[in-house]
Short mmCIF file of C-alpha atoms in Angstrom, two decimals:
data_model
loop_
_atom_site.label_atom_id
_atom_site.label_comp_id
_atom_site.label_asym_id
_atom_site.label_seq_id
_atom_site.Cartn_x
_atom_site.Cartn_y
_atom_site.Cartn_z
CA MET P 1 90.77 95.55 71.05
CA SER P 2 94.43 94.65 71.51
CA SER P 3 95.58 92.17 74.10
CA LEU P 4 98.85 90.68 75.19
CA TYR P 5 99.23 87.23 73.70
CA ASP P 6 102.70 85.97 74.42
CA MET P 7 106.20 87.01 75.41
CA ILE P 8 109.48 85.52 74.25
CA GLY P 9 112.77 86.72 75.69
CA TYR P 10 116.19 86.52 74.08
CA GLU P 11 118.86 87.67 76.52
CA ASN P 12 117.99 91.34 77.03
CA TRP P 13 115.79 91.72 73.96
CA TYR P 14 112.12 90.83 74.11
CA MET P 15 109.42 90.18 71.54
CA ARG P 16 105.73 90.06 72.25
CA LEU P 17 102.87 88.93 70.06
CA VAL P 18 99.86 91.21 70.24
CA ILE P 19 96.41 90.49 68.86
CA GLU P 20 95.56 93.46 66.64
CA GLY P 21 92.38 93.22 64.59
CA GLY P 22 92.37 89.46 64.93
CA GLU P 23 95.92 89.08 63.64
CA GLU P 24 99.15 88.42 65.50
CA VAL P 25 101.54 91.35 65.29
CA VAL P 26 105.13 91.19 66.52
CA PHE P 27 105.71 93.77 69.24
CA ASN P 28 109.41 94.56 69.60
CA GLN P 29 110.17 95.85 73.06
CA ARG P 30 113.06 98.18 73.81
CA TYR P 31 116.40 96.75 74.87
CA GLU P 32 116.35 96.49 78.63
CA ASP P 33 117.95 99.64 80.07
CA GLY P 34 121.00 99.52 77.87
CA GLY P 35 119.99 99.54 74.23
CA ASP P 36 120.13 102.33 71.72
CA SER P 37 116.54 102.34 70.51
CA ILE P 38 112.93 101.67 71.35
CA HIS P 39 110.65 99.76 69.01
CA GLY P 40 106.88 99.80 68.96
CA ILE P 41 103.86 99.30 66.74
CA PRO P 42 101.29 101.77 65.37
CA MET P 43 98.07 101.82 67.36
CA THR P 44 94.99 104.01 67.65
CA GLU P 45 94.07 105.65 70.95
CA GLU P 46 90.97 103.47 71.12
CA ALA P 47 93.02 100.28 70.71
CA PHE P 48 95.56 101.55 73.25
CA GLU P 49 92.83 102.15 75.82
CA GLY P 50 91.68 98.59 75.23
CA LEU P 51 95.20 97.26 75.64
CA ILE P 52 95.87 98.94 78.98
CA THR P 53 92.44 98.06 80.34
CA ILE P 54 93.36 94.37 80.30
CA GLU P 55 94.83 93.16 83.59
CA SER P 56 98.51 92.70 82.84
CA PRO P 57 101.91 93.19 84.51
CA TYR P 58 103.12 95.05 81.43
CA ARG P 59 103.20 98.83 81.01
CA TYR P 60 102.60 100.51 77.67
CA GLU P 61 102.66 104.13 76.52
CA LEU P 62 101.30 105.67 73.33
CA ILE P 63 103.54 108.35 71.81
CA ASP P 64 102.65 109.97 68.48
CA GLY P 65 100.50 107.03 67.43
CA ILE P 66 103.08 104.38 68.34
CA VAL P 67 102.63 102.14 71.38
CA TYR P 68 105.78 101.22 73.27
CA ASP P 69 106.32 98.58 75.90
CA MET P 70 107.90 100.31 78.90
CA THR P 71 107.92 97.28 81.20
CA GLY P 72 111.51 96.14 81.06
CA SER P 73 113.83 97.67 83.63
CA SER P 74 117.11 96.84 85.29
CA PRO P 75 117.24 95.48 88.85
CA GLU P 76 118.71 98.84 89.91
CA HIS P 77 115.79 100.70 88.32
CA SER P 78 113.25 98.52 90.11
CA ALA P 79 115.08 98.70 93.46
CA ILE P 80 115.30 102.51 93.39
CA ALA P 81 111.60 102.89 92.59
CA GLY P 82 110.79 100.44 95.37
CA ASN P 83 112.97 102.32 97.86
CA ILE P 84 111.23 105.60 97.09
CA ASP P 85 107.83 103.99 97.48
CA VAL P 86 108.86 102.61 100.88
CA VAL P 87 110.22 105.98 102.07
CA PHE P 88 107.01 107.78 101.11
CA HIS P 89 104.80 105.09 102.63
CA ALA P 90 106.67 105.15 105.95
CA GLN P 91 106.31 108.92 106.30
CA LEU P 92 102.70 109.16 105.17
CA GLY P 93 101.50 106.75 107.83
CA ARG P 94 98.03 105.26 107.95
CA GLY P 95 94.60 106.78 107.85
CA GLY P 96 95.43 109.90 105.84
CA PRO P 97 94.24 110.76 102.35
CA CYS P 98 97.65 110.36 100.68
CA ARG P 99 98.82 107.16 99.03
CA THR P 100 101.60 106.06 96.70
CA HIS P 101 101.12 103.87 93.63
CA ARG P 102 103.50 102.00 91.37
CA ASP P 103 102.82 100.78 87.84
CA GLN P 104 99.47 102.58 87.65
CA TYR P 105 98.37 104.83 84.81
CA VAL P 106 97.92 108.57 85.31
CA ALA P 107 95.17 110.29 83.33
CA ILE P 108 96.48 113.16 81.15
CA PRO P 109 94.04 115.85 79.94
CA GLY P 110 93.52 115.43 76.19
CA LYS P 111 96.30 112.83 75.90
CA PRO P 112 96.67 109.08 76.42
CA PRO P 113 97.51 108.08 80.01
CA VAL P 114 101.10 107.46 81.11
CA ALA P 115 102.63 105.13 83.69
CA PRO P 116 105.13 106.66 86.17
CA ASP P 117 107.52 104.64 88.32
CA VAL P 118 106.02 106.12 91.51
CA VAL P 119 103.12 108.52 91.93
CA LEU P 120 101.75 110.07 95.11
CA THR P 121 98.16 111.29 95.28
CA CYS P 122 96.12 112.81 98.11
CA ASP P 123 92.75 112.50 96.39
CA ARG P 124 90.75 109.70 97.98
CA ALA P 125 88.99 109.11 94.67
CA ASP P 126 92.34 107.95 93.30
CA TRP P 127 92.46 104.92 95.57
CA ASP P 128 89.05 104.41 97.17
CA LYS P 129 87.61 101.41 95.34
CA ASP P 130 84.08 102.84 95.54
CA LYS P 131 85.03 106.25 94.10
CA ARG P 132 87.85 105.68 91.64
CA LEU P 133 87.39 105.53 87.90
CA LYS P 134 87.00 102.24 86.10
CA PRO P 135 89.27 101.41 84.41
CA PHE P 136 91.56 102.75 87.12
CA ARG P 137 93.36 105.98 86.26
CA ILE P 138 94.97 108.30 88.78
CA GLN P 139 93.31 111.68 88.24
CA SER P 140 95.12 113.90 90.74
CA PRO P 141 98.87 113.19 90.89
CA LEU P 142 100.66 115.40 93.41
CA ILE P 143 104.21 114.02 93.15
CA VAL P 144 105.53 111.96 90.24
CA VAL P 145 108.85 110.09 90.21
CA GLU P 146 110.61 108.68 87.16
CA VAL P 147 113.80 106.59 87.39
CA LEU P 148 115.89 107.43 84.34
CA SER P 149 117.00 104.81 81.83
CA PRO P 150 119.18 105.38 78.75
CA THR P 151 116.33 104.50 76.41
CA THR P 152 113.66 106.64 78.09
CA GLU P 153 115.56 109.62 79.54
CA ARG P 154 114.84 111.93 76.62
CA TYR P 155 111.14 111.08 76.78
CA ASP P 156 111.01 111.50 80.58
CA ARG P 157 112.63 114.94 80.34
CA GLY P 158 110.60 116.11 77.36
CA GLU P 159 107.25 114.82 76.17
CA LYS P 160 106.37 112.92 79.34
CA PHE P 161 107.25 115.87 81.58
CA ALA P 162 105.08 118.11 79.39
CA ARG P 163 102.17 115.69 79.76
CA TYR P 164 102.50 115.65 83.52
CA GLN P 165 102.63 119.45 83.63
CA SER P 166 99.17 119.55 82.04
CA CYS P 167 97.78 117.89 85.21
CA PRO P 168 96.48 120.76 87.40
CA SER P 169 97.20 118.83 90.61
CA LEU P 170 100.88 118.10 89.93
CA GLU P 171 103.22 119.97 92.27
CA ILE P 172 106.53 118.08 92.05
CA TYR P 173 108.30 116.08 89.34
CA ILE P 174 111.36 114.04 90.33
CA LEU P 175 113.94 112.44 88.02
CA VAL P 176 116.28 109.88 89.58
CA SER P 177 119.50 108.54 88.06
CA GLN P 178 120.13 104.84 88.47
CA ASN P 179 123.83 105.07 87.60
CA GLU P 180 124.96 107.62 90.18
CA ARG P 181 123.63 109.33 93.29
CA TYR P 182 121.94 112.15 91.47
CA VAL P 183 118.36 113.44 91.59
CA GLU P 184 116.62 116.36 89.91
CA VAL P 185 113.51 117.99 91.40
CA TYR P 186 111.10 120.30 89.56
CA ARG P 187 108.43 122.21 91.51
CA LYS P 188 105.45 124.07 90.10
CA ALA P 189 105.89 126.65 92.89
CA THR P 190 109.23 127.68 91.36
CA ASN P 191 107.97 127.56 87.76
CA TRP P 192 109.55 124.12 87.30
CA ARG P 193 113.08 125.36 88.00
CA GLN P 194 115.59 122.51 88.20
CA GLU P 195 117.07 121.61 91.60
CA ARG P 196 119.95 119.14 91.82
CA PHE P 197 120.79 116.78 94.66
CA SER P 198 123.69 114.35 95.02
CA GLU P 199 125.71 112.17 97.38
CA ASN P 200 123.96 112.03 100.79
CA GLN P 201 121.77 115.14 100.54
CA VAL P 202 118.15 115.15 101.71
CA ILE P 203 115.31 116.39 99.49
CA LYS P 204 112.66 118.39 101.35
CA LEU P 205 109.12 118.13 100.01
CA ASP P 206 107.36 120.78 102.06
CA GLN P 207 103.88 120.30 100.60
CA LEU P 208 103.45 117.12 102.64
CA ASP P 209 106.27 117.59 105.15
CA LEU P 210 108.15 114.72 103.50
CA GLU P 211 111.86 114.04 103.13
CA LEU P 212 113.68 111.94 100.57
CA PRO P 213 117.22 111.16 101.78
CA LEU P 214 119.43 110.03 98.93
CA ASP P 215 120.91 107.44 101.29
CA GLU P 216 117.49 105.78 101.40
CA ILE P 217 116.74 106.25 97.70
CA TYR P 218 119.92 104.37 96.79
CA GLU P 219 119.97 101.89 99.66
CA GLY P 220 121.33 98.57 98.42
CA VAL P 221 122.06 100.04 94.98
CA LEU P 222 124.78 102.71 95.17
#
């Protein structure tokens, strides 16, 4: 089993030591939202499952046999994800079946789990402590939001999107720029056709009678 051992930061670059088979292995994290590359280490799916089962503030994803640390993000990235979570939470209210989650893994059929910036689920088993899976994996994502970063945008648009599409419950996939007021929405109902929103437009999410005003998405950021 792999486990996080230590973290050392140098400006915007980070190195982590991971215990792999009883030996310390240097884990090079990507440059924080501004670098040109992502670095990871080879890992089996079994070891990856062990790694993400450990309680930790860090987020990892396994892509083609390489595990990457996806934790680092800019303040803008974090603020935008937080704003979206707040907007959803305020409109969903209390007592209903729908909840939002941040920094939680989503189960992908036949693939390793992934960690979205924000995910909304209306399946009580995804948050009820007596019903949910252990280790915790969201099984029925309805809406997934990813805030784009230079180092992960290609992955978010390609492989990660494809993984989410394999979830039968997913209805809406949202990509949010952190550098400008610009959001893309993809809906299963329209065969994942791209919709673009900018400036002070309001995104309508009819499945749950929700709205995402760009003014609120980018509050305090842009």
